[in-house]
PDB file of C-alpha atoms in Angstrom:
ATOM      1  CA  MET A 801     -23.061  -5.268  49.044  1.00 79.00           C
ATOM      2  CA  ASP A 802     -24.247  -2.399  46.823  1.00 81.00           C
ATOM      3  CA  ASP A 803     -20.633  -1.476  46.031  1.00 88.00           C
ATOM      4  CA  LEU A 804     -19.906  -5.040  44.992  1.00 91.00           C
ATOM      5  CA  LEU A 805     -22.948  -5.131  42.718  1.00 91.00           C
ATOM      6  CA  ASP A 806     -21.938  -1.767  41.202  1.00 89.00           C
ATOM      7  CA  GLU A 807     -18.440  -3.081  40.507  1.00 90.00           C
ATOM      8  CA  ILE A 808     -19.816  -6.259  38.951  1.00 93.00           C
ATOM      9  CA  GLY A 809     -22.094  -4.210  36.713  1.00 93.00           C
ATOM     10  CA  ALA A 810     -19.213  -1.937  35.722  1.00 91.00           C
ATOM     11  CA  THR A 811     -17.069  -4.962  34.908  1.00 93.00           C
ATOM     12  CA  PHE A 812     -19.730  -6.355  32.591  1.00 96.00           C
ATOM     13  CA  ALA A 813     -20.239  -2.938  30.970  1.00 95.00           C
ATOM     14  CA  TYR A 814     -16.513  -2.398  30.347  1.00 94.00           C
ATOM     15  CA  GLY A 815     -16.202  -5.996  29.200  1.00 95.00           C
ATOM     16  CA  ALA A 816     -18.981  -5.493  26.663  1.00 96.00           C
ATOM     17  CA  VAL A 817     -17.301  -2.347  25.290  1.00 95.00           C
ATOM     18  CA  GLY A 818     -13.932  -4.126  25.101  1.00 93.00           C
ATOM     19  CA  ILE A 819     -15.371  -7.189  23.371  1.00 96.00           C
ATOM     20  CA  ALA A 820     -17.253  -4.974  20.898  1.00 95.00           C
ATOM     21  CA  LEU A 821     -14.023  -3.130  20.071  1.00 94.00           C
ATOM     22  CA  MET A 822     -12.154  -6.404  19.605  1.00 93.00           C
ATOM     23  CA  ALA A 823     -14.951  -7.619  17.312  1.00 95.00           C
ATOM     24  CA  ILE A 824     -14.446  -4.453  15.248  1.00 95.00           C
ATOM     25  CA  GLY A 825     -10.709  -5.240  15.192  1.00 92.00           C
ATOM     26  CA  TYR A 826     -11.520  -8.726  13.910  1.00 93.00           C
ATOM     27  CA  LEU A 827     -13.683  -7.228  11.166  1.00 94.00           C
ATOM     28  CA  VAL A 828     -10.890  -4.825  10.197  1.00 92.00           C
ATOM     29  CA  VAL A 829      -8.490  -7.740   9.677  1.00 89.00           C
ATOM     30  CA  GLU A 830     -11.237  -9.635   7.814  1.00 91.00           C
ATOM     31  CA  VAL A 831     -11.754  -6.712   5.427  1.00 91.00           C
ATOM     32  CA  THR A 832      -8.074  -5.917   4.856  1.00 87.00           C
ATOM     33  CA  THR A 833      -7.033  -9.481   4.049  1.00 86.00           C
ATOM     34  CA  PRO A 834      -8.367 -11.783   1.324  1.00 88.00           C
ATOM     35  CA  GLY A 835     -10.343 -14.912   2.171  1.00 86.00           C
ATOM     36  CA  ARG A 836     -12.292 -15.864   5.269  1.00 90.00           C
ATOM     37  CA  LEU A 837     -10.186 -15.095   8.333  1.00 88.00           C
ATOM     38  CA  GLY A 838     -11.763 -17.725  10.579  1.00 89.00           C
ATOM     39  CA  LYS A 839     -11.196 -20.470   8.025  1.00 91.00           C
ATOM     40  CA  GLN A 840      -7.636 -19.333   7.384  1.00 90.00           C
ATOM     41  CA  ILE A 841      -6.733 -19.428  11.064  1.00 91.00           C
ATOM     42  CA  TRP A 842      -8.739 -22.314  12.509  1.00 92.00           C
ATOM     43  CA  THR A 843      -9.053 -24.658   9.529  1.00 92.00           C
ATOM     44  CA  GLU A 844      -5.977 -23.938   7.417  1.00 89.00           C
ATOM     45  CA  GLY A 845      -3.641 -23.029  10.285  1.00 89.00           C
ATOM     46  CA  ASN A 846      -2.491 -19.803   8.592  1.00 90.00           C
ATOM     47  CA  ARG A 847       0.128 -18.385  10.950  1.00 91.00           C
ATOM     48  CA  GLY A 848       0.346 -15.039   9.132  1.00 90.00           C
ATOM     49  CA  ALA A 849      -3.369 -14.416   9.526  1.00 89.00           C
ATOM     50  CA  ALA A 850      -3.171 -15.487  13.180  1.00 92.00           C
ATOM     51  CA  LEU A 851      -0.282 -13.075  13.809  1.00 92.00           C
ATOM     52  CA  LEU A 852      -2.210 -10.169  12.288  1.00 90.00           C
ATOM     53  CA  LEU A 853      -5.338 -10.869  14.295  1.00 92.00           C
ATOM     54  CA  SER A 854      -3.405 -11.516  17.510  1.00 94.00           C
ATOM     55  CA  ALA A 855      -1.479  -8.237  17.311  1.00 94.00           C
ATOM     56  CA  LYS A 856      -4.665  -6.302  16.539  1.00 92.00           C
ATOM     57  CA  LEU A 857      -6.549  -7.854  19.480  1.00 94.00           C
ATOM     58  CA  LEU A 858      -3.649  -7.349  21.902  1.00 95.00           C
ATOM     59  CA  GLY A 859      -3.322  -3.725  20.819  1.00 93.00           C
ATOM     60  CA  ILE A 860      -7.020  -3.029  21.251  1.00 93.00           C
ATOM     61  CA  GLY A 861      -6.959  -4.800  24.605  1.00 93.00           C
ATOM     62  CA  ALA A 862      -4.097  -2.572  25.763  1.00 93.00           C
ATOM     63  CA  ILE A 863      -5.945   0.570  24.705  1.00 92.00           C
ATOM     64  CA  VAL A 864      -9.161  -0.534  26.403  1.00 91.00           C
ATOM     65  CA  THR A 865      -7.286  -1.489  29.571  1.00 92.00           C
ATOM     66  CA  THR A 866      -5.555   1.883  29.750  1.00 92.00           C
ATOM     67  CA  ALA A 867      -8.825   3.715  29.096  1.00 88.00           C
ATOM     68  CA  ILE A 868     -10.511   1.773  31.898  1.00 89.00           C
ATOM     69  CA  ILE A 869      -7.690   2.337  34.378  1.00 90.00           C
ATOM     70  CA  THR A 870      -7.575   6.069  33.687  1.00 88.00           C
ATOM     71  CA  SER A 871     -11.341   6.573  33.405  1.00 83.00           C
ATOM     72  CA  ASP A 872     -13.346   8.783  35.691  1.00 75.00           C
ATOM     73  CA  ASP A 873     -15.281   7.354  38.596  1.00 77.00           C
ATOM     74  CA  ASP A 874     -18.480   8.044  36.657  1.00 88.00           C
ATOM     75  CA  LEU A 875     -19.308   4.812  34.815  1.00 91.00           C
ATOM     76  CA  SER A 876     -21.033   6.402  31.826  1.00 92.00           C
ATOM     77  CA  ASP A 877     -18.140   8.838  31.242  1.00 91.00           C
ATOM     78  CA  GLY A 878     -15.658   5.985  31.593  1.00 91.00           C
ATOM     79  CA  LEU A 879     -17.538   3.809  29.103  1.00 93.00           C
ATOM     80  CA  ILE A 880     -17.698   6.662  26.607  1.00 93.00           C
ATOM     81  CA  ASP A 881     -13.978   7.387  27.025  1.00 90.00           C
ATOM     82  CA  THR A 882     -13.176   3.715  26.571  1.00 92.00           C
ATOM     83  CA  ALA A 883     -15.283   3.418  23.423  1.00 94.00           C
ATOM     84  CA  VAL A 884     -13.905   6.642  21.940  1.00 93.00           C
ATOM     85  CA  PHE A 885     -10.250   5.867  22.579  1.00 92.00           C
ATOM     86  CA  GLY A 886     -10.692   2.263  21.483  1.00 92.00           C
ATOM     87  CA  GLY A 887     -12.314   3.482  18.269  1.00 93.00           C
ATOM     88  CA  ILE A 888      -9.480   5.936  17.706  1.00 94.00           C
ATOM     89  CA  GLY A 889      -7.002   3.098  18.184  1.00 92.00           C
ATOM     90  CA  VAL A 890      -8.757   0.942  15.583  1.00 92.00           C
ATOM     91  CA  VAL A 891      -8.874   3.840  13.107  1.00 94.00           C
ATOM     92  CA  LEU A 892      -5.184   4.630  13.609  1.00 93.00           C
ATOM     93  CA  MET A 893      -4.262   0.953  13.175  1.00 91.00           C
ATOM     94  CA  VAL A 894      -6.133   0.956   9.864  1.00 92.00           C
ATOM     95  CA  VAL A 895      -4.333   4.152   8.808  1.00 93.00           C
ATOM     96  CA  ALA A 896      -0.956   2.595   9.672  1.00 92.00           C
ATOM     97  CA  PHE A 897      -1.867  -0.538   7.698  1.00 91.00           C
ATOM     98  CA  LEU A 898      -2.959   1.524   4.675  1.00 92.00           C
ATOM     99  CA  LEU A 899       0.253   3.572   4.799  1.00 93.00           C
ATOM    100  CA  LEU A 900       2.294   0.366   4.833  1.00 91.00           C
ATOM    101  CA  ASP A 901       0.175  -1.009   1.993  1.00 89.00           C
ATOM    102  CA  VAL A 902       0.819   2.080  -0.149  1.00 93.00           C
ATOM    103  CA  THR A 903       4.565   2.037   0.492  1.00 92.00           C
ATOM    104  CA  THR A 904       5.203  -1.673  -0.040  1.00 87.00           C
ATOM    105  CA  PRO A 905       5.071  -3.778  -3.221  1.00 88.00           C
ATOM    106  CA  GLY A 906       1.896  -5.738  -3.977  1.00 84.00           C
ATOM    107  CA  LYS A 907      -1.230  -5.902  -1.870  1.00 87.00           C
ATOM    108  CA  LEU A 908      -0.131  -6.098   1.758  1.00 87.00           C
ATOM    109  CA  GLY A 909      -3.188  -8.006   2.967  1.00 86.00           C
ATOM    110  CA  ALA A 910      -2.683 -10.742   0.389  1.00 87.00           C
ATOM    111  CA  THR A 911       1.047 -10.903   1.078  1.00 85.00           C
ATOM    112  CA  LEU A 912       0.439 -11.394   4.774  1.00 84.00           C
ATOM    113  CA  VAL A 913      -1.997 -14.288   4.539  1.00 83.00           C
ATOM    114  CA  ASP A 914      -0.372 -16.088   1.595  1.00 79.00           C
ATOM    115  CA  GLY A 915       2.375 -17.608   3.744  1.00 62.00           C
ATOM    116  CA  GLY A 916       6.075 -17.086   4.133  1.00 49.00           C
ATOM    117  CA  ALA A 917       8.797 -16.387   1.624  1.00 44.00           C
ATOM    118  CA  ALA A 918       9.079 -18.388  -1.575  1.00 41.00           C
ATOM    119  CA  GLY A 919       9.626 -22.058  -0.934  1.00 41.00           C
ATOM    120  CA  ALA A 920       8.220 -21.923   2.587  1.00 46.00           C
ATOM    121  CA  GLY A 921       5.847 -24.787   1.948  1.00 48.00           C
ATOM    122  CA  GLY A 922       2.599 -23.168   0.829  1.00 50.00           C
ATOM    123  CA  VAL A 923      -0.189 -21.143   2.337  1.00 48.00           C
ATOM    124  CA  GLY A 924       0.025 -20.908   6.096  1.00 43.00           C
ATOM    125  CA  ALA A 925       3.391 -22.636   6.204  1.00 57.00           C
ATOM    126  CA  GLY A 926       5.179 -19.569   7.458  1.00 75.00           C
ATOM    127  CA  ILE A 927       4.768 -15.958   8.339  1.00 87.00           C
ATOM    128  CA  HIS A 928       5.831 -13.478   5.720  1.00 87.00           C
ATOM    129  CA  PRO A 929       8.369 -11.050   7.225  1.00 90.00           C
ATOM    130  CA  ALA A 930       5.939  -8.209   6.486  1.00 88.00           C
ATOM    131  CA  GLY A 931       3.583  -9.791   9.023  1.00 89.00           C
ATOM    132  CA  TRP A 932       5.979  -8.933  11.814  1.00 92.00           C
ATOM    133  CA  VAL A 933       6.187  -5.355  10.568  1.00 91.00           C
ATOM    134  CA  VAL A 934       2.394  -4.987  10.554  1.00 91.00           C
ATOM    135  CA  ALA A 935       2.148  -6.609  13.993  1.00 92.00           C
ATOM    136  CA  ALA A 936       4.767  -4.194  15.338  1.00 93.00           C
ATOM    137  CA  ALA A 937       2.926  -1.261  13.750  1.00 92.00           C
ATOM    138  CA  ASP A 938      -0.362  -2.351  15.380  1.00 93.00           C
ATOM    139  CA  LEU A 939       1.246  -2.721  18.797  1.00 94.00           C
ATOM    140  CA  GLY A 940       3.170   0.541  18.373  1.00 94.00           C
ATOM    141  CA  VAL A 941       0.011   2.445  17.476  1.00 93.00           C
ATOM    142  CA  ALA A 942      -1.763   0.835  20.430  1.00 93.00           C
ATOM    143  CA  ALA A 943       1.047   1.956  22.760  1.00 94.00           C
ATOM    144  CA  ILE A 944       0.840   5.497  21.403  1.00 95.00           C
ATOM    145  CA  VAL A 945      -2.937   5.636  21.884  1.00 92.00           C
ATOM    146  CA  ALA A 946      -2.672   4.064  25.350  1.00 92.00           C
ATOM    147  CA  GLY A 947      -0.063   6.681  26.270  1.00 93.00           C
ATOM    148  CA  ALA A 948      -2.321   9.455  24.986  1.00 92.00           C
ATOM    149  CA  VAL A 949      -5.213   8.125  27.070  1.00 88.00           C
ATOM    150  CA  SER A 950      -3.230   8.248  30.281  1.00 75.00           C
TER     151      SER A 950
END
């Protein structure tokens, strides 16, 4: 019974670290894109904003999962490893985004949440092709970090 309680406690602890890291990922997307992210996604149905947030959260989830699976048996060491590698993943995703922003025309954050190509029907009507590039960059960085963790 003690083992079960220990595992339940560990699950809640890792879950809290993972949720905190995903909240940071949410804030990163909020800061790097214009407007209120929640309103854009849930009220306006902005698919570009949803794609950006989804890729970021999936990437962070993959990093956290890998860090948990490869963590030491010691819970405190495992939680620290998970937080550190998750934080590194978020930082590297921001760096990748900023590099794309510098090398592409306009402000990338605005481009991504303003909808698809010209004539696509307005804000949220489509996903700008750059959105797929940023999503791929987020997931690629997450895979690299997850590979480094293991």
